[in-house]
Amino acid sequence: MLGILRPVRWLGIARNCRRDYHMPVAFPRQRGETSLVLVDEARRFIQDCLLRVKVPSNKIRSISEFLVVADYRGNFGNGLHRLESYLDDLRSGHALPDAEPSIISETVATAHVNGNSALGVIVGDYCMDLAVEKAKYAGIGFVVAKESHHFGMASWFAFRAAVRGFAGLVMSNAVPAMMAPNALESNIGANCLAFCVKGRDSHFVLDMASSVRDLGAIEWAMSINEYIPRGWAADEVGFSTCFPNLALRSLRLFPAGGHKGYVLSSLIDLLCGVLSGAQYATHISHDQSEPANLGQVFLAINPDFFLPNFSERLDDFCSRIKDSQPADKKVPIRLPGEPERMHMKYVEDLKALPYPNTLLAKYKTLADDLFVRPMELAFDRSQSRKEC
C-alpha cells in the first residue's frame, strides 16, 4: 500500500473488485501515452514549486498531499494538473500564501469562518476539523466559510470527518460556468458537493459537480489533446461541442440531469454563497487579479448520537445495493467511490502514478521557469540507480 495519507489507506481496500479491471471508464487511453512517476517524486516536485512562490513550509505538506491523493484516486482534473493554476493564483494575489482562516462567530454546533483569501485546501482543512470538534460534543458541526478559494477534490475534506468516525458533507460554489435550462449564458457555477461515511466493512463516498462534468475534466481533456463527449458543454454560439478549447473559451457547461442539476447548484450556492456572505452566482468574478471570495459549507455528523448500530446498518445498506441483480452480469453494480478505489488499486499495482507525457512536458517547462528540479520518471530513476 502506498503511504500517502490515512484516508487513502482505508479507502484503498478494494473488496470484490475484478483484478483485470483497474482504470475508471473516463480515462481508457492512458497506456502508451503516459509515463510513471513515483508518489514521493510527485510530492517532492509539488513541494519545490510551492516553496518557490513563498508558501509557508507548514502549509506545503497539506497542499502537496491534497494534489497527490487526487491523482491517486483518478481525479486527474484536481491533482497535479491543478498545480499550475494554484501557482498562478498565488503569484497574482488571487489567493494569499500566508493567509490563515479565522472565526467570525460561533456557537456550540456552528461557526462562521473567514478564509481570508487563503488557498481552498487550507480553508477546507481548518473548517472541517472545526466541524468535527463541534460534532464531538453537539452531535453535529455546521461551519460556513467566506473569502475562500477553489478547493479541488471536495471529498478530501469529507474524508477528514470519515476517518474520525463522523459523516462528512462538503459543498462549494464556483465561478459562473453553467447554464440554466433555456439560458444562453452561464449564470451559476458548476457547484460541487461531497459526502463520505464509513461503516465496519464498507464506506460510501460521493463526490460530484452539479454539471454533467466539471471544468477540471474539460481542462484535463484539453491537456491530453482529447475530444470531450457532446453534452458536456456548449460553444459560444450555444451548440454542444466536442472541442475542449471551445468549451473552456465559452464556459457554458450543461447541468447534470437538466433542470435537476441546475436547482441542485442553486441550493448549494444559497448555502455557500448567500448564507456565508461570500460572492454568489454572477457576482463571482472571473478576474484572476483579485481574491476569489468563494463560499463553502462543511458539515460533520456524529452517527453515534442517533444510533448505536449505524455502522452495521450502513454495511447492510451498501450490501443490499451491491447485491441487487444487474442488467448485465459482466457489469457489476457499483457504489459511489468504487471506480476511484479501482484506480487506487491500479496505482498500487504500478507502484507509481501514471501521468500523460503532455502534462509532464508542460511541467518540465514550469520547472525550468521556477528553477526547480523536474520530475524524474520512475524507470529513469531505476535505470540511474542500476548504472551507479
mmCIF file of N, CA and C in Angstrom, residues 110-242:
data_model
loop_
_atom_site.group_PDB
_atom_site.id
_atom_site.type_symbol
_atom_site.label_atom_id
_atom_site.label_comp_id
_atom_site.label_asym_id
_atom_site.label_seq_id
_atom_site.Cartn_x
_atom_site.Cartn_y
_atom_site.Cartn_z
ATOM 1 N N THR A 110 -22.162 25.490 15.576
ATOM 2 C CA THR A 110 -21.984 26.202 14.307
ATOM 3 C C THR A 110 -20.804 27.162 14.376
ATOM 4 N N ALA A 111 -20.334 27.548 13.200
ATOM 5 C CA ALA A 111 -19.276 28.561 13.114
ATOM 6 C C ALA A 111 -19.349 29.250 11.766
ATOM 7 N N HIS A 112 -19.025 30.535 11.785
ATOM 8 C CA HIS A 112 -18.893 31.334 10.564
ATOM 9 C C HIS A 112 -17.425 31.712 10.456
ATOM 10 N N VAL A 113 -16.786 31.308 9.353
ATOM 11 C CA VAL A 113 -15.337 31.444 9.201
ATOM 12 C C VAL A 113 -15.005 32.374 8.047
ATOM 13 N N ASN A 114 -13.978 33.190 8.235
ATOM 14 C CA ASN A 114 -13.417 33.999 7.161
ATOM 15 C C ASN A 114 -12.151 33.311 6.680
ATOM 16 N N GLY A 115 -12.146 32.898 5.417
ATOM 17 C CA GLY A 115 -10.973 32.232 4.867
ATOM 18 C C GLY A 115 -9.818 33.166 4.608
ATOM 19 N N ASN A 116 -10.076 34.477 4.598
ATOM 20 C CA ASN A 116 -9.041 35.500 4.407
ATOM 21 C C ASN A 116 -8.217 35.282 3.143
ATOM 22 N N SER A 117 -8.888 34.740 2.117
ATOM 23 C CA SER A 117 -8.290 34.532 0.787
ATOM 24 C C SER A 117 -7.140 33.528 0.781
ATOM 25 N N ALA A 118 -7.139 32.610 1.742
ATOM 26 C CA ALA A 118 -6.167 31.514 1.709
ATOM 27 C C ALA A 118 -6.562 30.513 0.631
ATOM 28 N N LEU A 119 -5.631 29.653 0.244
ATOM 29 C CA LEU A 119 -5.964 28.579 -0.686
ATOM 30 C C LEU A 119 -7.094 27.725 -0.110
ATOM 31 N N GLY A 120 -7.940 27.194 -0.983
ATOM 32 C CA GLY A 120 -9.109 26.456 -0.538
ATOM 33 C C GLY A 120 -8.786 25.266 0.337
ATOM 34 N N VAL A 121 -7.673 24.566 0.084
ATOM 35 C CA VAL A 121 -7.343 23.392 0.900
ATOM 36 C C VAL A 121 -7.020 23.809 2.323
ATOM 37 N N ILE A 122 -6.424 24.976 2.507
ATOM 38 C CA ILE A 122 -6.112 25.454 3.853
ATOM 39 C C ILE A 122 -7.402 25.807 4.589
ATOM 40 N N VAL A 123 -8.301 26.499 3.906
ATOM 41 C CA VAL A 123 -9.593 26.854 4.499
ATOM 42 C C VAL A 123 -10.405 25.596 4.787
ATOM 43 N N GLY A 124 -10.427 24.671 3.838
ATOM 44 C CA GLY A 124 -11.223 23.460 3.987
ATOM 45 C C GLY A 124 -10.761 22.580 5.133
ATOM 46 N N ASP A 125 -9.445 22.377 5.247
ATOM 47 C CA ASP A 125 -8.929 21.576 6.356
ATOM 48 C C ASP A 125 -9.316 22.197 7.695
ATOM 49 N N TYR A 126 -9.153 23.500 7.804
ATOM 50 C CA TYR A 126 -9.471 24.205 9.043
ATOM 51 C C TYR A 126 -10.960 24.069 9.387
ATOM 52 N N CYS A 127 -11.804 24.273 8.397
ATOM 53 C CA CYS A 127 -13.254 24.267 8.650
ATOM 54 C C CYS A 127 -13.779 22.879 8.975
ATOM 55 N N MET A 128 -13.312 21.850 8.262
ATOM 56 C CA MET A 128 -13.809 20.509 8.573
ATOM 57 C C MET A 128 -13.311 20.046 9.929
ATOM 58 N N ASP A 129 -12.068 20.352 10.268
ATOM 59 C CA ASP A 129 -11.571 19.992 11.596
ATOM 60 C C ASP A 129 -12.387 20.690 12.684
ATOM 61 N N LEU A 130 -12.761 21.934 12.439
ATOM 62 C CA LEU A 130 -13.592 22.672 13.385
ATOM 63 C C LEU A 130 -14.980 22.042 13.495
ATOM 64 N N ALA A 131 -15.552 21.640 12.361
ATOM 65 C CA ALA A 131 -16.871 20.994 12.361
ATOM 66 C C ALA A 131 -16.837 19.681 13.135
ATOM 67 N N VAL A 132 -15.763 18.904 12.979
ATOM 68 C CA VAL A 132 -15.635 17.631 13.692
ATOM 69 C C VAL A 132 -15.559 17.864 15.197
ATOM 70 N N GLU A 133 -14.784 18.863 15.609
ATOM 71 C CA GLU A 133 -14.677 19.154 17.040
ATOM 72 C C GLU A 133 -16.032 19.509 17.635
ATOM 73 N N LYS A 134 -16.828 20.261 16.900
ATOM 74 C CA LYS A 134 -18.158 20.625 17.388
ATOM 75 C C LYS A 134 -19.088 19.418 17.419
ATOM 76 N N ALA A 135 -18.948 18.539 16.432
ATOM 77 C CA ALA A 135 -19.806 17.358 16.375
ATOM 78 C C ALA A 135 -19.514 16.376 17.510
ATOM 79 N N LYS A 136 -18.301 16.403 18.030
ATOM 80 C CA LYS A 136 -17.966 15.526 19.156
ATOM 81 C C LYS A 136 -18.862 15.804 20.361
ATOM 82 N N TYR A 137 -19.231 17.060 20.531
ATOM 83 C CA TYR A 137 -19.993 17.457 21.722
ATOM 84 C C TYR A 137 -21.466 17.738 21.425
ATOM 85 N N ALA A 138 -21.748 18.232 20.230
ATOM 86 C CA ALA A 138 -23.127 18.603 19.900
ATOM 87 C C ALA A 138 -23.816 17.593 18.995
ATOM 88 N N GLY A 139 -23.063 16.607 18.487
ATOM 89 C CA GLY A 139 -23.645 15.636 17.566
ATOM 90 C C GLY A 139 -23.575 16.084 16.122
ATOM 91 N N ILE A 140 -23.421 17.388 15.922
ATOM 92 C CA ILE A 140 -23.333 17.946 14.569
ATOM 93 C C ILE A 140 -22.478 19.206 14.612
ATOM 94 N N GLY A 141 -21.707 19.400 13.591
ATOM 95 C CA GLY A 141 -20.931 20.621 13.441
ATOM 96 C C GLY A 141 -21.198 21.208 12.081
ATOM 97 N N PHE A 142 -21.633 22.468 12.027
ATOM 98 C CA PHE A 142 -22.002 23.129 10.774
ATOM 99 C C PHE A 142 -21.160 24.402 10.645
ATOM 100 N N VAL A 143 -20.250 24.407 9.682
ATOM 101 C CA VAL A 143 -19.333 25.524 9.506
ATOM 102 C C VAL A 143 -19.494 26.096 8.103
ATOM 103 N N VAL A 144 -19.650 27.417 8.035
ATOM 104 C CA VAL A 144 -19.805 28.123 6.768
ATOM 105 C C VAL A 144 -18.635 29.080 6.620
ATOM 106 N N ALA A 145 -18.018 29.088 5.436
ATOM 107 C CA ALA A 145 -16.842 29.933 5.203
ATOM 108 C C ALA A 145 -17.070 30.875 4.028
ATOM 109 N N LYS A 146 -16.527 32.068 4.140
ATOM 110 C CA LYS A 146 -16.484 33.014 3.035
ATOM 111 C C LYS A 146 -15.027 33.368 2.748
ATOM 112 N N GLU A 147 -14.813 34.119 1.663
ATOM 113 C CA GLU A 147 -13.467 34.524 1.247
ATOM 114 C C GLU A 147 -12.519 33.331 1.155
ATOM 115 N N SER A 148 -13.030 32.245 0.554
ATOM 116 C CA SER A 148 -12.212 31.077 0.300
ATOM 117 C C SER A 148 -11.831 31.041 -1.181
ATOM 118 N N HIS A 149 -11.277 29.943 -1.595
ATOM 119 C CA HIS A 149 -10.690 29.791 -2.923
ATOM 120 C C HIS A 149 -11.046 28.405 -3.434
ATOM 121 N N HIS A 150 -10.823 28.156 -4.710
ATOM 122 C CA HIS A 150 -11.062 26.833 -5.295
ATOM 123 C C HIS A 150 -10.421 25.764 -4.424
ATOM 124 N N PHE A 151 -11.191 24.721 -4.051
ATOM 125 C CA PHE A 151 -10.617 23.726 -3.140
ATOM 126 C C PHE A 151 -10.524 22.328 -3.734
ATOM 127 N N GLY A 152 -10.574 22.226 -5.059
ATOM 128 C CA GLY A 152 -10.237 20.974 -5.724
ATOM 129 C C GLY A 152 -11.158 19.820 -5.398
ATOM 130 N N MET A 153 -10.583 18.674 -5.049
ATOM 131 C CA MET A 153 -11.339 17.452 -4.797
ATOM 132 C C MET A 153 -12.097 17.587 -3.477
ATOM 133 N N ALA A 154 -13.402 17.793 -3.561
ATOM 134 C CA ALA A 154 -14.207 18.073 -2.368
ATOM 135 C C ALA A 154 -14.212 16.910 -1.385
ATOM 136 N N SER A 155 -14.115 15.683 -1.890
ATOM 137 C CA SER A 155 -14.179 14.524 -0.999
ATOM 138 C C SER A 155 -12.990 14.459 -0.037
ATOM 139 N N TRP A 156 -11.904 15.145 -0.358
ATOM 140 C CA TRP A 156 -10.754 15.213 0.556
ATOM 141 C C TRP A 156 -11.200 15.657 1.948
ATOM 142 N N PHE A 157 -12.063 16.650 1.991
ATOM 143 C CA PHE A 157 -12.479 17.216 3.274
ATOM 144 C C PHE A 157 -13.504 16.317 3.969
ATOM 145 N N ALA A 158 -14.337 15.645 3.168
ATOM 146 C CA ALA A 158 -15.260 14.677 3.757
ATOM 147 C C ALA A 158 -14.500 13.501 4.366
ATOM 148 N N PHE A 159 -13.356 13.111 3.754
ATOM 149 C CA PHE A 159 -12.527 12.047 4.314
ATOM 150 C C PHE A 159 -12.068 12.398 5.724
ATOM 151 N N ARG A 160 -11.745 13.675 5.935
ATOM 152 C CA ARG A 160 -11.214 14.101 7.228
ATOM 153 C C ARG A 160 -12.212 13.817 8.350
ATOM 154 N N ALA A 161 -13.498 13.909 8.026
ATOM 155 C CA ALA A 161 -14.520 13.573 9.018
ATOM 156 C C ALA A 161 -14.684 12.058 9.126
ATOM 157 N N ALA A 162 -14.690 11.377 7.984
ATOM 158 C CA ALA A 162 -14.985 9.939 7.979
ATOM 159 C C ALA A 162 -13.938 9.125 8.732
ATOM 160 N N VAL A 163 -12.661 9.470 8.605
ATOM 161 C CA VAL A 163 -11.625 8.681 9.269
ATOM 162 C C VAL A 163 -11.679 8.845 10.779
ATOM 163 N N ARG A 164 -12.422 9.830 11.266
ATOM 164 C CA ARG A 164 -12.573 10.020 12.713
ATOM 165 C C ARG A 164 -13.922 9.495 13.221
ATOM 166 N N GLY A 165 -14.635 8.779 12.330
ATOM 167 C CA GLY A 165 -15.884 8.163 12.730
ATOM 168 C C GLY A 165 -17.116 9.020 12.507
ATOM 169 N N PHE A 166 -16.979 10.110 11.786
ATOM 170 C CA PHE A 166 -18.094 11.006 11.521
ATOM 171 C C PHE A 166 -18.505 10.912 10.050
ATOM 172 N N ALA A 167 -19.707 11.365 9.765
ATOM 173 C CA ALA A 167 -20.126 11.555 8.379
ATOM 174 C C ALA A 167 -19.760 12.991 7.988
ATOM 175 N N GLY A 168 -19.178 13.170 6.818
ATOM 176 C CA GLY A 168 -18.762 14.489 6.359
ATOM 177 C C GLY A 168 -19.482 14.894 5.093
ATOM 178 N N LEU A 169 -20.009 16.107 5.083
ATOM 179 C CA LEU A 169 -20.666 16.667 3.906
ATOM 180 C C LEU A 169 -20.022 18.004 3.591
ATOM 181 N N VAL A 170 -19.664 18.206 2.324
ATOM 182 C CA VAL A 170 -18.943 19.409 1.905
ATOM 183 C C VAL A 170 -19.601 19.969 0.651
ATOM 184 N N MET A 171 -19.694 21.292 0.573
ATOM 185 C CA MET A 171 -20.234 21.953 -0.618
ATOM 186 C C MET A 171 -19.427 23.213 -0.905
ATOM 187 N N SER A 172 -19.377 23.607 -2.160
ATOM 188 C CA SER A 172 -18.707 24.848 -2.536
ATOM 189 C C SER A 172 -19.372 25.442 -3.765
ATOM 190 N N ASN A 173 -19.401 26.783 -3.813
ATOM 191 C CA ASN A 173 -19.824 27.417 -5.057
ATOM 192 C C ASN A 173 -18.606 27.689 -5.929
ATOM 193 N N ALA A 174 -18.824 28.230 -7.105
ATOM 194 C CA ALA A 174 -17.739 28.398 -8.072
ATOM 195 C C ALA A 174 -18.101 29.511 -9.045
ATOM 196 N N VAL A 175 -17.131 29.867 -9.883
ATOM 197 C CA VAL A 175 -17.379 30.906 -10.882
ATOM 198 C C VAL A 175 -18.525 30.482 -11.798
ATOM 199 N N PRO A 176 -19.321 31.416 -12.283
ATOM 200 C CA PRO A 176 -20.452 31.045 -13.152
ATOM 201 C C PRO A 176 -19.957 30.433 -14.461
ATOM 202 N N ALA A 177 -20.150 29.126 -14.587
ATOM 203 C CA ALA A 177 -19.688 28.403 -15.774
ATOM 204 C C ALA A 177 -20.730 27.405 -16.249
ATOM 205 N N MET A 178 -21.953 27.484 -15.700
ATOM 206 C CA MET A 178 -23.009 26.536 -16.057
ATOM 207 C C MET A 178 -24.270 27.299 -16.438
ATOM 208 N N MET A 179 -24.938 26.820 -17.473
ATOM 209 C CA MET A 179 -26.151 27.463 -17.959
ATOM 210 C C MET A 179 -27.381 26.850 -17.316
ATOM 211 N N ALA A 180 -28.325 27.699 -16.966
ATOM 212 C CA ALA A 180 -29.639 27.198 -16.580
ATOM 213 C C ALA A 180 -30.343 26.684 -17.838
ATOM 214 N N PRO A 181 -31.280 25.741 -17.704
ATOM 215 C CA PRO A 181 -32.038 25.306 -18.884
ATOM 216 C C PRO A 181 -32.682 26.502 -19.586
ATOM 217 N N ASN A 182 -32.550 26.533 -20.903
ATOM 218 C CA ASN A 182 -33.109 27.590 -21.750
ATOM 219 C C ASN A 182 -32.355 28.908 -21.645
ATOM 220 N N ALA A 183 -31.181 28.907 -21.009
ATOM 221 C CA ALA A 183 -30.367 30.129 -20.925
ATOM 222 C C ALA A 183 -29.347 30.142 -22.058
ATOM 223 N N LEU A 184 -28.906 31.347 -22.432
ATOM 224 C CA LEU A 184 -27.900 31.499 -23.474
ATOM 225 C C LEU A 184 -26.521 31.795 -22.909
ATOM 226 N N GLU A 185 -26.440 32.026 -21.601
ATOM 227 C CA GLU A 185 -25.147 32.287 -20.983
ATOM 228 C C GLU A 185 -25.105 31.664 -19.588
ATOM 229 N N SER A 186 -23.910 31.492 -19.076
ATOM 230 C CA SER A 186 -23.752 30.904 -17.751
ATOM 231 C C SER A 186 -24.159 31.913 -16.687
ATOM 232 N N ASN A 187 -24.917 31.433 -15.714
ATOM 233 C CA ASN A 187 -25.354 32.332 -14.643
ATOM 234 C C ASN A 187 -25.164 31.741 -13.255
ATOM 235 N N ILE A 188 -24.528 30.560 -13.182
ATOM 236 C CA ILE A 188 -24.274 29.930 -11.889
ATOM 237 C C ILE A 188 -23.091 28.984 -12.040
ATOM 238 N N GLY A 189 -22.444 28.657 -10.940
ATOM 239 C CA GLY A 189 -21.297 27.769 -11.006
ATOM 240 C C GLY A 189 -21.694 26.310 -11.141
ATOM 241 N N ALA A 190 -20.739 25.491 -11.578
ATOM 242 C CA ALA A 190 -20.922 24.034 -11.574
ATOM 243 C C ALA A 190 -20.617 23.559 -10.160
ATOM 244 N N ASN A 191 -21.438 24.001 -9.227
ATOM 245 C CA ASN A 191 -21.157 23.856 -7.806
ATOM 246 C C ASN A 191 -21.097 22.387 -7.397
ATOM 247 N N CYS A 192 -20.257 22.076 -6.427
ATOM 248 C CA CYS A 192 -19.963 20.678 -6.101
ATOM 249 C C CYS A 192 -20.405 20.317 -4.694
ATOM 250 N N LEU A 193 -20.537 19.020 -4.477
ATOM 251 C CA LEU A 193 -20.780 18.502 -3.132
ATOM 252 C C LEU A 193 -20.107 17.147 -2.999
ATOM 253 N N ALA A 194 -19.736 16.829 -1.763
ATOM 254 C CA ALA A 194 -19.124 15.538 -1.470
ATOM 255 C C ALA A 194 -19.631 15.053 -0.123
ATOM 256 N N PHE A 195 -19.757 13.734 -0.010
ATOM 257 C CA PHE A 195 -20.218 13.121 1.234
ATOM 258 C C PHE A 195 -19.439 11.836 1.447
ATOM 259 N N CYS A 196 -19.037 11.590 2.682
ATOM 260 C CA CYS A 196 -18.307 10.361 2.984
ATOM 261 C C CYS A 196 -18.670 9.886 4.386
ATOM 262 N N VAL A 197 -18.916 8.579 4.513
ATOM 263 C CA VAL A 197 -19.169 7.975 5.812
ATOM 264 C C VAL A 197 -18.659 6.541 5.769
ATOM 265 N N LYS A 198 -18.164 6.058 6.889
ATOM 266 C CA LYS A 198 -17.516 4.749 6.953
ATOM 267 C C LYS A 198 -18.277 3.829 7.898
ATOM 268 N N GLY A 199 -18.500 2.585 7.436
ATOM 269 C CA GLY A 199 -19.066 1.553 8.291
ATOM 270 C C GLY A 199 -17.977 0.625 8.797
ATOM 271 N N ARG A 200 -18.361 -0.568 9.248
ATOM 272 C CA ARG A 200 -17.366 -1.543 9.690
ATOM 273 C C ARG A 200 -16.648 -2.166 8.499
ATOM 274 N N ASP A 201 -17.405 -2.563 7.486
ATOM 275 C CA ASP A 201 -16.833 -3.265 6.337
ATOM 276 C C ASP A 201 -17.102 -2.552 5.016
ATOM 277 N N SER A 202 -17.644 -1.371 5.067
ATOM 278 C CA SER A 202 -17.982 -0.657 3.832
ATOM 279 C C SER A 202 -17.868 0.834 4.077
ATOM 280 N N HIS A 203 -17.963 1.573 3.000
ATOM 281 C CA HIS A 203 -17.998 3.024 3.099
ATOM 282 C C HIS A 203 -18.710 3.580 1.880
ATOM 283 N N PHE A 204 -19.208 4.765 2.019
ATOM 284 C CA PHE A 204 -19.971 5.433 0.960
ATOM 285 C C PHE A 204 -19.289 6.760 0.684
ATOM 286 N N VAL A 205 -18.847 6.953 -0.564
ATOM 287 C CA VAL A 205 -18.124 8.168 -0.942
ATOM 288 C C VAL A 205 -18.776 8.774 -2.181
ATOM 289 N N LEU A 206 -19.325 9.952 -2.021
ATOM 290 C CA LEU A 206 -19.919 10.676 -3.147
ATOM 291 C C LEU A 206 -19.122 11.952 -3.382
ATOM 292 N N ASP A 207 -18.754 12.207 -4.627
ATOM 293 C CA ASP A 207 -18.046 13.445 -4.988
ATOM 294 C C ASP A 207 -18.535 13.829 -6.378
ATOM 295 N N MET A 208 -19.274 14.920 -6.476
ATOM 296 C CA MET A 208 -19.888 15.247 -7.756
ATOM 297 C C MET A 208 -20.009 16.756 -7.953
ATOM 298 N N ALA A 209 -20.046 17.147 -9.213
ATOM 299 C CA ALA A 209 -20.401 18.506 -9.590
ATOM 300 C C ALA A 209 -21.859 18.502 -10.024
ATOM 301 N N SER A 210 -22.473 19.671 -10.045
ATOM 302 C CA SER A 210 -23.866 19.768 -10.488
ATOM 303 C C SER A 210 -23.979 19.859 -12.003
ATOM 304 N N SER A 211 -22.844 19.960 -12.694
ATOM 305 C CA SER A 211 -22.824 19.912 -14.155
ATOM 306 C C SER A 211 -22.598 18.469 -14.611
ATOM 307 N N VAL A 212 -22.787 18.217 -15.909
ATOM 308 C CA VAL A 212 -22.550 16.876 -16.440
ATOM 309 C C VAL A 212 -21.120 16.447 -16.130
ATOM 310 N N ARG A 213 -20.154 17.293 -16.413
ATOM 311 C CA ARG A 213 -18.767 17.129 -15.974
ATOM 312 C C ARG A 213 -18.241 18.493 -15.585
ATOM 313 N N ASP A 214 -17.292 18.521 -14.659
ATOM 314 C CA ASP A 214 -16.794 19.811 -14.175
ATOM 315 C C ASP A 214 -15.715 20.373 -15.094
ATOM 316 N N LEU A 215 -15.309 21.602 -14.809
ATOM 317 C CA LEU A 215 -14.288 22.248 -15.635
ATOM 318 C C LEU A 215 -12.970 21.500 -15.595
ATOM 319 N N GLY A 216 -12.657 20.880 -14.450
ATOM 320 C CA GLY A 216 -11.415 20.143 -14.343
ATOM 321 C C GLY A 216 -11.318 19.015 -15.362
ATOM 322 N N ALA A 217 -12.436 18.326 -15.611
ATOM 323 C CA ALA A 217 -12.438 17.235 -16.583
ATOM 324 C C ALA A 217 -12.203 17.762 -17.996
ATOM 325 N N ILE A 218 -12.745 18.942 -18.290
ATOM 326 C CA ILE A 218 -12.557 19.532 -19.621
ATOM 327 C C ILE A 218 -11.129 20.051 -19.771
ATOM 328 N N GLU A 219 -10.605 20.669 -18.715
ATOM 329 C CA GLU A 219 -9.205 21.114 -18.749
ATOM 330 C C GLU A 219 -8.272 19.924 -18.910
ATOM 331 N N TRP A 220 -8.606 18.814 -18.263
ATOM 332 C CA TRP A 220 -7.783 17.613 -18.395
ATOM 333 C C TRP A 220 -7.802 17.101 -19.830
ATOM 334 N N ALA A 221 -8.984 17.062 -20.444
ATOM 335 C CA ALA A 221 -9.086 16.624 -21.840
ATOM 336 C C ALA A 221 -8.260 17.529 -22.749
ATOM 337 N N MET A 222 -8.286 18.817 -22.470
ATOM 338 C CA MET A 222 -7.504 19.777 -23.253
ATOM 339 C C MET A 222 -6.008 19.489 -23.098
ATOM 340 N N SER A 223 -5.585 19.176 -21.875
ATOM 341 C CA SER A 223 -4.156 18.978 -21.624
ATOM 342 C C SER A 223 -3.614 17.719 -22.287
ATOM 343 N N ILE A 224 -4.477 16.719 -22.534
ATOM 344 C CA ILE A 224 -4.014 15.473 -23.163
ATOM 345 C C ILE A 224 -4.508 15.346 -24.602
ATOM 346 N N ASN A 225 -4.973 16.476 -25.158
ATOM 347 C CA ASN A 225 -5.383 16.529 -26.570
ATOM 348 C C ASN A 225 -6.489 15.534 -26.913
ATOM 349 N N GLU A 226 -7.489 15.469 -26.066
ATOM 350 C CA GLU A 226 -8.634 14.587 -26.273
ATOM 351 C C GLU A 226 -9.882 15.416 -26.585
ATOM 352 N N TYR A 227 -10.783 14.841 -27.367
ATOM 353 C CA TYR A 227 -12.109 15.432 -27.522
ATOM 354 C C TYR A 227 -12.920 15.185 -26.255
ATOM 355 N N ILE A 228 -13.974 15.949 -26.073
ATOM 356 C CA ILE A 228 -14.920 15.691 -24.990
ATOM 357 C C ILE A 228 -16.240 15.220 -25.605
ATOM 358 N N PRO A 229 -17.000 14.411 -24.884
ATOM 359 C CA PRO A 229 -18.296 13.966 -25.429
ATOM 360 C C PRO A 229 -19.254 15.147 -25.586
ATOM 361 N N ARG A 230 -20.069 15.101 -26.602
ATOM 362 C CA ARG A 230 -21.117 16.115 -26.746
ATOM 363 C C ARG A 230 -22.093 15.985 -25.572
ATOM 364 N N GLY A 231 -22.575 17.107 -25.122
ATOM 365 C CA GLY A 231 -23.458 17.102 -23.968
ATOM 366 C C GLY A 231 -22.783 17.570 -22.691
ATOM 367 N N TRP A 232 -21.447 17.730 -22.733
ATOM 368 C CA TRP A 232 -20.742 18.268 -21.574
ATOM 369 C C TRP A 232 -20.838 19.789 -21.523
ATOM 370 N N ALA A 233 -20.621 20.428 -22.679
ATOM 371 C CA ALA A 233 -20.530 21.894 -22.705
ATOM 372 C C ALA A 233 -20.941 22.425 -24.062
ATOM 373 N N ALA A 234 -21.286 23.717 -24.091
ATOM 374 C CA ALA A 234 -21.667 24.393 -25.335
ATOM 375 C C ALA A 234 -20.557 25.337 -25.773
ATOM 376 N N ASP A 235 -20.550 25.653 -27.074
ATOM 377 C CA ASP A 235 -19.605 26.656 -27.575
ATOM 378 C C ASP A 235 -20.212 28.049 -27.403
ATOM 379 N N GLU A 236 -19.572 29.056 -27.968
ATOM 380 C CA GLU A 236 -20.017 30.438 -27.770
ATOM 381 C C GLU A 236 -21.337 30.745 -28.467
ATOM 382 N N VAL A 237 -21.719 29.903 -29.416
ATOM 383 C CA VAL A 237 -22.997 30.091 -30.099
ATOM 384 C C VAL A 237 -24.125 29.398 -29.332
ATOM 385 N N GLY A 238 -23.769 28.445 -28.472
ATOM 386 C CA GLY A 238 -24.768 27.736 -27.695
ATOM 387 C C GLY A 238 -24.979 26.300 -28.104
ATOM 388 N N PHE A 239 -24.200 25.822 -29.101
ATOM 389 C CA PHE A 239 -24.322 24.435 -29.550
ATOM 390 C C PHE A 239 -23.369 23.541 -28.767
ATOM 391 N N SER A 240 -23.798 22.318 -28.530
ATOM 392 C CA SER A 240 -22.942 21.348 -27.852
ATOM 393 C C SER A 240 -21.671 21.128 -28.663
ATOM 394 N N THR A 241 -20.529 21.090 -27.983
ATOM 395 C CA THR A 241 -19.250 20.964 -28.679
ATOM 396 C C THR A 241 -18.460 19.778 -28.166
ATOM 397 N N CYS A 242 -17.616 19.233 -29.028
ATOM 398 C CA CYS A 242 -16.720 18.156 -28.611
ATOM 399 C C CYS A 242 -15.287 18.659 -28.462
#
